[in-house]
C-alpha cells in the first residue's frame, strides 16, 4: 500500500498573492497617512511677559519727551505750524528737514519687529506677529490692494486662526486667486472703499463704508491688525474713525489765554481724547499731496491723542523714483494702540477651540 503525503491547505496569501500585496500596500499607506497627519492647530498659551508694562511705560515717557523737541523744531523753522514748509527748497539757509522729520517713529515695538510680505512694494512692518500666531479670534482688515497680496498671504501662512477681510474698490471675489488655495477659507473679499461716510446707494460706485458700519456688518467688536491705503483719502477717513470711537476730553489742551499755536499740558495742539480705537495695530500709507503742514500736524496729533504711537516708517522711494520732479510725498507708518486690552500691549490666554480640554492659566494682573 502506497503512502501519500497529505497536502497542507494553501493559505490566502498563496492562492491570491497579488491581492495580498495590494492589501498590504493599502494598509501601510493608511497607517503612514494617519500616523503622520498633522494634529489640529492648538492655541498658544502665552507666558507672562513681566517686562511688557515696563517697556511700554518707558517708551511712553520717551515719546512724551519727543513732543517738546517737535515743538522746538516748529518754532525754529516756523515759528508757527502755519509757517512751516513741508519740503523746503534747495536754497539758503537749507533747512535740514522734511515734513517726516517732525513725526519720528521712536516708540519701540515691545516685541519682535518683522517685515511681512514681499521685498520692495507690498511688504509691511509689523510689531509682534507672534502675538497672533495662535490667537483663535484673530481678525485682520486690509483696505486698498493695488496688485500685491503678498502681505495678506504671508500673514495667513504665519498664523493658525487669523481671518483676513480684504477690501478694494476695484476688486472683489475674483481676487481670491491671489491667495494660496489652502488658505482661502480664511480670506474674505469685498468690493468697496473705506470712507468718512456711508454711501451705498444704487448710484454710488464704488460703495463706501465707514469702519464702524463695516465692523457692525461683519459682527466684529475688535480688529487685531488693520492696514489702510486710501490713496489720499486717509485724512478725512481717519478723522471719521476717531470721531466714531473716541470723544474729546472736556479740559482744553492749553490755557484760555494761550496762543492757538502753543501746545497745552498734553504736548499737543489738540485736546486729548477718551475712548479706545477698535484695533490693536495700524499700518497706513500717508499721501501728503497738496497738504499743509498745520493740517498734517493737527491730524497726526489727533491720532496721538487717541492712543496711537508710531514704531516704524518707510518712505515710499519707488514713488519718489517714478516722480522725481516732486518730493518724497508718500510714507508708510506703523502704529501701536497703547490703549485698551489688545494682544500687543497685554498678556492674554486665548480661548481654546471647541473640543479642547484642559485647564487654562489666566495671566497675572
Short mmCIF file of C-alpha atoms in Angstrom, two decimals:
data_model
loop_
_atom_site.label_atom_id
_atom_site.label_comp_id
_atom_site.label_asym_id
_atom_site.label_seq_id
_atom_site.Cartn_x
_atom_site.Cartn_y
_atom_site.Cartn_z
CA UNK A 1 0.00 0.00 0.00
CA UNK A 2 1.47 3.31 -1.09
CA UNK A 3 1.51 6.12 1.31
CA UNK A 4 0.70 9.66 0.13
CA UNK A 5 1.92 12.75 1.78
CA UNK A 6 -1.07 14.81 2.92
CA UNK A 7 -1.16 18.23 1.22
CA UNK A 8 -1.42 21.20 3.51
CA UNK A 9 -4.16 23.63 2.56
CA UNK A 10 -2.96 26.74 0.70
CA UNK A 11 -3.11 30.00 2.59
CA UNK A 12 -5.00 33.02 1.27
CA UNK A 13 -1.69 34.67 0.51
CA UNK A 14 -0.52 31.74 -1.54
CA UNK A 15 -3.75 31.47 -3.53
CA UNK A 16 -4.02 35.23 -4.29
CA UNK A 17 -0.56 36.78 -3.96
CA UNK A 18 -1.41 39.91 -6.00
CA UNK A 19 -4.42 40.75 -3.81
CA UNK A 20 -2.35 40.20 -0.70
CA UNK A 21 0.38 42.58 -1.88
CA UNK A 22 -2.21 45.20 -2.79
CA UNK A 23 -3.91 44.84 0.59
CA UNK A 24 -0.62 45.19 2.45
CA UNK A 25 0.31 48.25 0.39
CA UNK A 26 -3.06 49.86 1.16
CA UNK A 27 -2.69 49.06 4.85
CA UNK A 28 0.81 50.55 5.03
CA UNK A 29 -0.28 53.71 3.18
CA UNK A 30 -3.23 54.18 5.53
CA UNK A 31 -1.02 53.63 8.56
CA UNK A 32 1.54 56.13 7.29
CA UNK A 33 -1.10 58.74 6.49
CA UNK A 34 -2.91 58.62 9.83
CA UNK A 35 0.27 58.38 11.87
CA UNK A 36 1.89 61.38 10.15
CA UNK A 37 -1.20 63.57 9.56
CA UNK A 38 -0.75 66.94 11.28
CA UNK A 39 -2.61 67.44 14.51
CA UNK A 40 -5.22 70.19 14.57
CA UNK A 41 -3.68 73.56 15.48
CA UNK A 42 -3.70 74.46 19.14
CA UNK A 43 -3.73 78.00 20.51
CA UNK A 44 -0.60 79.38 22.08
CA UNK A 45 -0.86 79.82 25.83
CA UNK A 46 1.31 82.85 26.43
CA UNK A 47 3.73 83.04 29.27
CA UNK A 48 3.74 86.22 31.24
CA UNK A 49 5.98 88.98 29.99
CA UNK A 50 6.69 90.81 33.21
CA UNK A 51 8.70 93.39 31.27
CA UNK A 52 5.88 94.32 28.88
CA UNK A 53 4.31 97.06 31.03
CA UNK A 54 7.74 98.40 31.99
CA UNK A 55 8.75 98.61 28.34
CA UNK A 56 5.54 100.36 27.33
CA UNK A 57 5.86 102.88 30.18
CA UNK A 58 9.45 103.62 29.21
CA UNK A 59 8.54 104.16 25.56
CA UNK A 60 5.66 106.47 26.51
CA UNK A 61 7.94 108.63 28.65
CA UNK A 62 10.42 108.82 25.79
CA UNK A 63 7.66 109.68 23.33
CA UNK A 64 6.30 112.46 25.54
CA UNK A 65 9.78 113.92 25.75
CA UNK A 66 9.95 113.97 21.94
CA UNK A 67 6.88 116.24 21.79
CA UNK A 68 8.86 119.16 23.22
CA UNK A 69 11.58 118.54 20.63
CA UNK A 70 8.97 118.65 17.88
CA UNK A 71 7.72 121.98 19.17
CA UNK A 72 11.29 123.32 19.21
CA UNK A 73 11.66 122.30 15.58
CA UNK A 74 8.39 124.02 14.67
CA UNK A 75 9.46 127.18 16.50
CA UNK A 76 12.84 127.13 14.77
CA UNK A 77 11.52 126.79 11.23
CA UNK A 78 8.08 128.36 11.62
CA UNK A 79 7.84 129.77 14.17
CA UNK A 80 4.18 128.66 13.93
CA UNK A 81 2.80 125.50 12.25
CA UNK A 82 1.21 127.65 9.54
CA UNK A 83 4.66 128.92 8.54
CA UNK A 84 6.44 125.55 8.32
CA UNK A 85 7.19 124.42 4.75
CA UNK A 86 6.52 120.75 4.04
CA UNK A 87 9.55 120.32 1.75
CA UNK A 88 11.91 123.30 1.92
CA UNK A 89 13.52 124.41 -1.39
CA UNK A 90 17.14 123.74 -2.19
CA UNK A 91 18.43 127.20 -1.29
CA UNK A 92 19.92 129.03 1.64
CA UNK A 93 19.63 128.59 4.56
CA UNK A 94 18.93 124.98 3.52
CA UNK A 95 16.81 123.85 6.47
CA UNK A 96 17.80 120.24 7.22
CA UNK A 97 14.35 118.69 7.38
CA UNK A 98 11.29 117.40 5.55
CA UNK A 99 7.79 117.01 6.96
CA UNK A 100 8.59 113.43 8.04
CA UNK A 101 11.26 114.65 10.49
CA UNK A 102 8.53 116.11 12.69
CA UNK A 103 6.93 112.67 13.16
CA UNK A 104 9.67 110.17 14.04
CA UNK A 105 8.65 106.57 14.86
CA UNK A 106 10.59 106.47 18.13
CA UNK A 107 8.12 104.34 20.11
CA UNK A 108 9.91 100.99 20.12
CA UNK A 109 7.88 97.85 19.44
CA UNK A 110 7.90 95.86 22.73
CA UNK A 111 8.02 92.55 20.78
CA UNK A 112 9.84 91.36 17.66
CA UNK A 113 9.73 93.64 14.61
CA UNK A 114 9.11 91.94 11.26
CA UNK A 115 8.61 92.99 7.66
CA UNK A 116 5.78 90.77 6.44
CA UNK A 117 5.36 90.08 2.72
CA UNK A 118 7.48 90.65 -0.37
CA UNK A 119 10.59 92.76 -0.58
CA UNK A 120 10.00 96.07 -2.27
CA UNK A 121 6.41 97.23 -2.74
CA UNK A 122 3.91 95.07 -0.88
CA UNK A 123 5.71 94.18 2.34
CA UNK A 124 4.62 95.86 5.62
CA UNK A 125 6.24 96.31 9.02
CA UNK A 126 4.51 94.66 11.97
CA UNK A 127 5.13 94.52 15.70
CA UNK A 128 4.71 91.17 17.46
CA UNK A 129 3.39 88.80 14.80
CA UNK A 130 3.98 86.05 17.37
CA UNK A 131 1.14 87.50 19.44
CA UNK A 132 -1.27 86.49 16.67
CA UNK A 133 0.20 83.11 15.73
CA UNK A 134 -2.16 81.10 17.92
CA UNK A 135 -4.90 83.62 18.68
CA UNK A 136 -8.20 81.83 17.88
CA UNK A 137 -10.31 85.00 17.44
CA UNK A 138 -7.74 86.89 15.37
CA UNK A 139 -9.30 89.43 12.97
CA UNK A 140 -7.39 91.39 10.31
CA UNK A 141 -8.71 94.07 7.91
CA UNK A 142 -6.85 95.19 4.79
CA UNK A 143 -8.01 98.08 2.58
CA UNK A 144 -6.64 99.01 -0.86
CA UNK A 145 -4.83 96.21 -2.64
CA UNK A 146 -3.44 97.53 -5.92
CA UNK A 147 -1.75 94.40 -7.33
CA UNK A 148 0.06 92.87 -4.35
CA UNK A 149 -1.36 90.32 -1.92
CA UNK A 150 1.97 89.15 -0.50
CA UNK A 151 1.38 90.74 2.89
CA UNK A 152 -2.03 89.13 3.41
CA UNK A 153 -0.88 85.73 2.12
CA UNK A 154 2.22 85.74 4.33
CA UNK A 155 0.20 86.76 7.38
CA UNK A 156 -2.24 83.92 6.76
CA UNK A 157 0.67 81.47 6.46
CA UNK A 158 2.22 82.81 9.68
CA UNK A 159 -0.90 82.34 11.82
CA UNK A 160 -3.19 79.42 12.62
CA UNK A 161 -6.58 81.03 13.07
CA UNK A 162 -6.48 84.60 11.70
CA UNK A 163 -9.33 85.55 9.39
CA UNK A 164 -8.44 88.30 6.92
CA UNK A 165 -11.03 90.64 5.38
CA UNK A 166 -9.62 92.14 2.17
CA UNK A 167 -11.36 95.15 0.60
CA UNK A 168 -10.69 97.10 -2.57
CA UNK A 169 -12.86 99.46 -4.60
CA UNK A 170 -11.98 97.72 -7.90
CA UNK A 171 -11.64 94.05 -6.92
CA UNK A 172 -13.97 91.53 -5.30
CA UNK A 173 -14.24 87.76 -5.06
CA UNK A 174 -12.27 87.41 -8.30
CA UNK A 175 -9.16 88.35 -6.32
CA UNK A 176 -9.22 85.05 -4.43
CA UNK A 177 -6.82 83.56 -6.96
CA UNK A 178 -4.10 85.76 -5.43
CA UNK A 179 -4.27 83.80 -2.16
CA UNK A 180 -2.92 80.20 -1.97
CA UNK A 181 -5.78 77.69 -2.24
CA UNK A 182 -5.03 76.12 1.15
CA UNK A 183 -5.54 79.50 2.87
CA UNK A 184 -8.60 80.82 1.04
CA UNK A 185 -11.06 79.56 3.64
CA UNK A 186 -9.64 82.22 5.98
CA UNK A 187 -9.68 85.06 3.41
CA UNK A 188 -12.80 87.14 2.72
CA UNK A 189 -13.11 89.65 -0.11
CA UNK A 190 -15.33 92.64 -0.74
CA UNK A 191 -15.54 95.28 -3.45
CA UNK A 192 -15.88 98.55 -1.53
CA UNK A 193 -13.98 101.60 -0.32
CA UNK A 194 -13.31 102.74 3.23
CA UNK A 195 -14.55 106.28 3.69
CA UNK A 196 -15.64 109.03 6.06
CA UNK A 197 -19.36 108.35 5.47
CA UNK A 198 -21.61 105.56 4.26
CA UNK A 199 -22.51 105.87 0.57
CA UNK A 200 -24.14 102.63 -0.53
CA UNK A 201 -26.98 103.76 -2.75
CA UNK A 202 -27.77 102.42 -6.24
CA UNK A 203 -25.81 105.22 -7.90
CA UNK A 204 -22.76 105.03 -5.65
CA UNK A 205 -19.75 103.46 -7.35
CA UNK A 206 -17.75 102.37 -5.53
CA UNK A 207 -19.82 101.68 -2.45
CA UNK A 208 -18.27 103.43 0.55
CA UNK A 209 -18.43 102.15 4.11
CA UNK A 210 -17.22 103.65 7.37
CA UNK A 211 -15.16 101.37 9.55
CA UNK A 212 -17.87 101.44 12.21
CA UNK A 213 -20.57 100.28 9.76
CA UNK A 214 -18.36 97.60 8.25
CA UNK A 215 -17.44 96.15 11.63
CA UNK A 216 -21.12 96.04 12.59
CA UNK A 217 -21.95 94.30 9.29
CA UNK A 218 -19.26 91.68 9.95
CA UNK A 219 -20.17 91.27 13.62
CA UNK A 220 -16.77 92.44 14.88
CA UNK A 221 -16.10 94.46 18.01
CA UNK A 222 -12.30 94.45 17.69
CA UNK A 223 -9.68 94.19 14.93
CA UNK A 224 -6.22 92.93 15.83
CA UNK A 225 -4.47 94.49 12.84
CA UNK A 226 -5.72 96.94 10.21
CA UNK A 227 -3.93 98.06 7.03
CA UNK A 228 -5.14 101.12 5.10
CA UNK A 229 -4.07 102.51 1.73
CA UNK A 230 -6.72 105.08 0.76
CA UNK A 231 -4.72 106.90 -1.93
CA UNK A 232 -5.04 110.30 -0.29
CA UNK A 233 -8.44 109.88 1.35
CA UNK A 234 -6.90 108.70 4.65
CA UNK A 235 -7.06 112.18 6.18
CA UNK A 236 -10.84 112.58 6.25
CA UNK A 237 -11.43 108.84 6.66
CA UNK A 238 -9.38 108.68 9.83
CA UNK A 239 -10.97 111.81 11.25
CA UNK A 240 -14.28 109.97 10.91
CA UNK A 241 -12.88 106.83 12.61
CA UNK A 242 -11.64 108.89 15.55
CA UNK A 243 -14.95 110.73 15.88
CA UNK A 244 -16.87 107.44 15.78
CA UNK A 245 -14.89 105.72 18.52
CA UNK A 246 -13.47 108.47 20.78
CA UNK A 247 -14.54 111.81 22.25
CA UNK A 248 -12.63 114.94 23.24
CA UNK A 249 -11.83 115.43 26.89
CA UNK A 250 -13.58 118.42 28.34
CA UNK A 251 -10.38 120.11 29.56
CA UNK A 252 -8.76 122.25 26.84
CA UNK A 253 -5.16 121.46 25.83
CA UNK A 254 -3.94 124.91 26.81
CA UNK A 255 -4.94 127.82 28.96
CA UNK A 256 -7.71 130.05 27.64
CA UNK A 257 -5.32 132.95 27.13
CA UNK A 258 -2.64 130.86 25.38
CA UNK A 259 -1.89 131.21 21.71
CA UNK A 260 -3.60 128.64 19.45
CA UNK A 261 -0.20 127.55 18.13
CA UNK A 262 1.06 126.79 21.64
CA UNK A 263 0.67 123.17 22.76
CA UNK A 264 -1.05 122.52 26.08
CA UNK A 265 -0.08 120.36 29.03
CA UNK A 266 -0.59 117.24 26.93
CA UNK A 267 2.12 118.35 24.50
CA UNK A 268 -0.34 118.55 21.60
CA UNK A 269 -2.22 121.40 19.99
CA UNK A 270 -5.43 119.32 20.07
CA UNK A 271 -7.46 118.06 23.02
CA UNK A 272 -6.70 114.61 24.35
CA UNK A 273 -9.41 112.08 23.55
CA UNK A 274 -11.17 109.46 25.66
CA UNK A 275 -12.19 106.04 24.40
CA UNK A 276 -10.40 103.19 22.66
CA UNK A 277 -9.94 102.80 18.92
CA UNK A 278 -11.18 99.35 17.80
CA UNK A 279 -7.85 97.90 16.69
CA UNK A 280 -4.54 96.88 18.24
CA UNK A 281 -2.21 97.90 15.42
CA UNK A 282 -2.43 100.13 12.36
CA UNK A 283 -0.36 100.20 9.17
CA UNK A 284 -1.18 103.11 6.86
CA UNK A 285 0.29 104.82 3.82
CA UNK A 286 0.21 108.61 4.04
CA UNK A 287 -0.02 110.77 0.91
CA UNK A 288 0.79 114.41 1.62
CA UNK A 289 -0.17 115.65 -1.84
CA UNK A 290 -1.28 119.30 -1.54
CA UNK A 291 -1.36 119.09 2.26
CA UNK A 292 -0.39 121.97 4.52
CA UNK A 293 1.88 121.33 7.48
CA UNK A 294 -0.60 122.69 10.03
CA UNK A 295 -3.26 120.27 8.74
CA UNK A 296 -0.90 117.28 8.84
CA UNK A 297 0.18 118.26 12.36
CA UNK A 298 -3.43 118.55 13.57
CA UNK A 299 -4.32 115.17 12.04
CA UNK A 300 -1.24 113.48 13.48
CA UNK A 301 -1.81 114.89 16.96
CA UNK A 302 -5.39 113.66 16.82
CA UNK A 303 -4.03 110.12 16.34
CA UNK A 304 -1.59 110.61 19.22
CA UNK A 305 -4.34 112.00 21.46
CA UNK A 306 -6.36 108.84 20.70
CA UNK A 307 -3.58 106.49 21.85
CA UNK A 308 -1.64 105.68 18.65
CA UNK A 309 2.16 105.60 18.72
CA UNK A 310 4.33 105.17 15.57
CA UNK A 311 7.01 102.49 15.85
CA UNK A 312 8.21 102.30 12.24
CA UNK A 313 8.11 104.21 8.98
CA UNK A 314 9.23 103.52 5.43
CA UNK A 315 9.42 106.32 2.88
CA UNK A 316 7.98 105.22 -0.48
CA UNK A 317 11.10 105.56 -2.61
CA UNK A 318 9.50 103.71 -5.53
CA UNK A 319 7.06 106.60 -5.92
CA UNK A 320 9.87 109.13 -5.47
CA UNK A 321 11.86 107.39 -8.18
CA UNK A 322 8.93 107.48 -10.62
CA UNK A 323 8.10 111.12 -9.79
CA UNK A 324 11.46 112.77 -9.42
CA UNK A 325 10.04 116.23 -10.03
CA UNK A 326 8.13 116.01 -6.71
CA UNK A 327 9.12 115.42 -3.10
CA UNK A 328 9.05 112.23 -1.03
CA UNK A 329 5.33 112.65 -0.51
CA UNK A 330 4.37 109.07 0.37
CA UNK A 331 5.36 107.22 3.53
CA UNK A 332 4.22 104.02 5.23
CA UNK A 333 3.73 104.28 9.01
CA UNK A 334 3.06 101.55 11.55
CA UNK A 335 1.28 102.42 14.82
CA UNK A 336 0.68 100.60 18.08
CA UNK A 337 -2.50 101.33 20.04
CA UNK A 338 -1.42 101.76 23.66
CA UNK A 339 -5.00 101.83 24.99
CA UNK A 340 -7.40 99.02 25.76
CA UNK A 341 -6.59 95.33 26.15
CA UNK A 342 -5.29 94.42 22.72
CA UNK A 343 -2.92 91.47 22.25
CA UNK A 344 0.13 93.66 21.65
CA UNK A 345 0.05 95.51 24.98
CA UNK A 346 -1.50 92.93 27.34
CA UNK A 347 -0.67 89.31 28.07
CA UNK A 348 -3.64 87.08 27.44
CA UNK A 349 -4.74 83.45 27.46
CA UNK A 350 -6.79 82.75 24.33
CA UNK A 351 -9.89 80.56 24.49
CA UNK A 352 -9.31 77.00 23.39
CA UNK A 353 -11.12 75.85 20.24
CA UNK A 354 -14.29 73.86 20.79
CA UNK A 355 -13.48 70.31 21.86
CA UNK A 356 -10.18 71.16 23.56
CA UNK A 357 -9.84 70.15 27.19
CA UNK A 358 -7.52 71.06 29.99
CA UNK A 359 -7.01 73.90 32.45
CA UNK A 360 -6.13 77.39 31.38
CA UNK A 361 -3.87 79.66 33.34
CA UNK A 362 -5.06 83.25 33.50
CA UNK A 363 -2.41 85.94 33.24
CA UNK A 364 -1.45 87.88 36.34
CA UNK A 365 -2.92 91.31 36.63
#
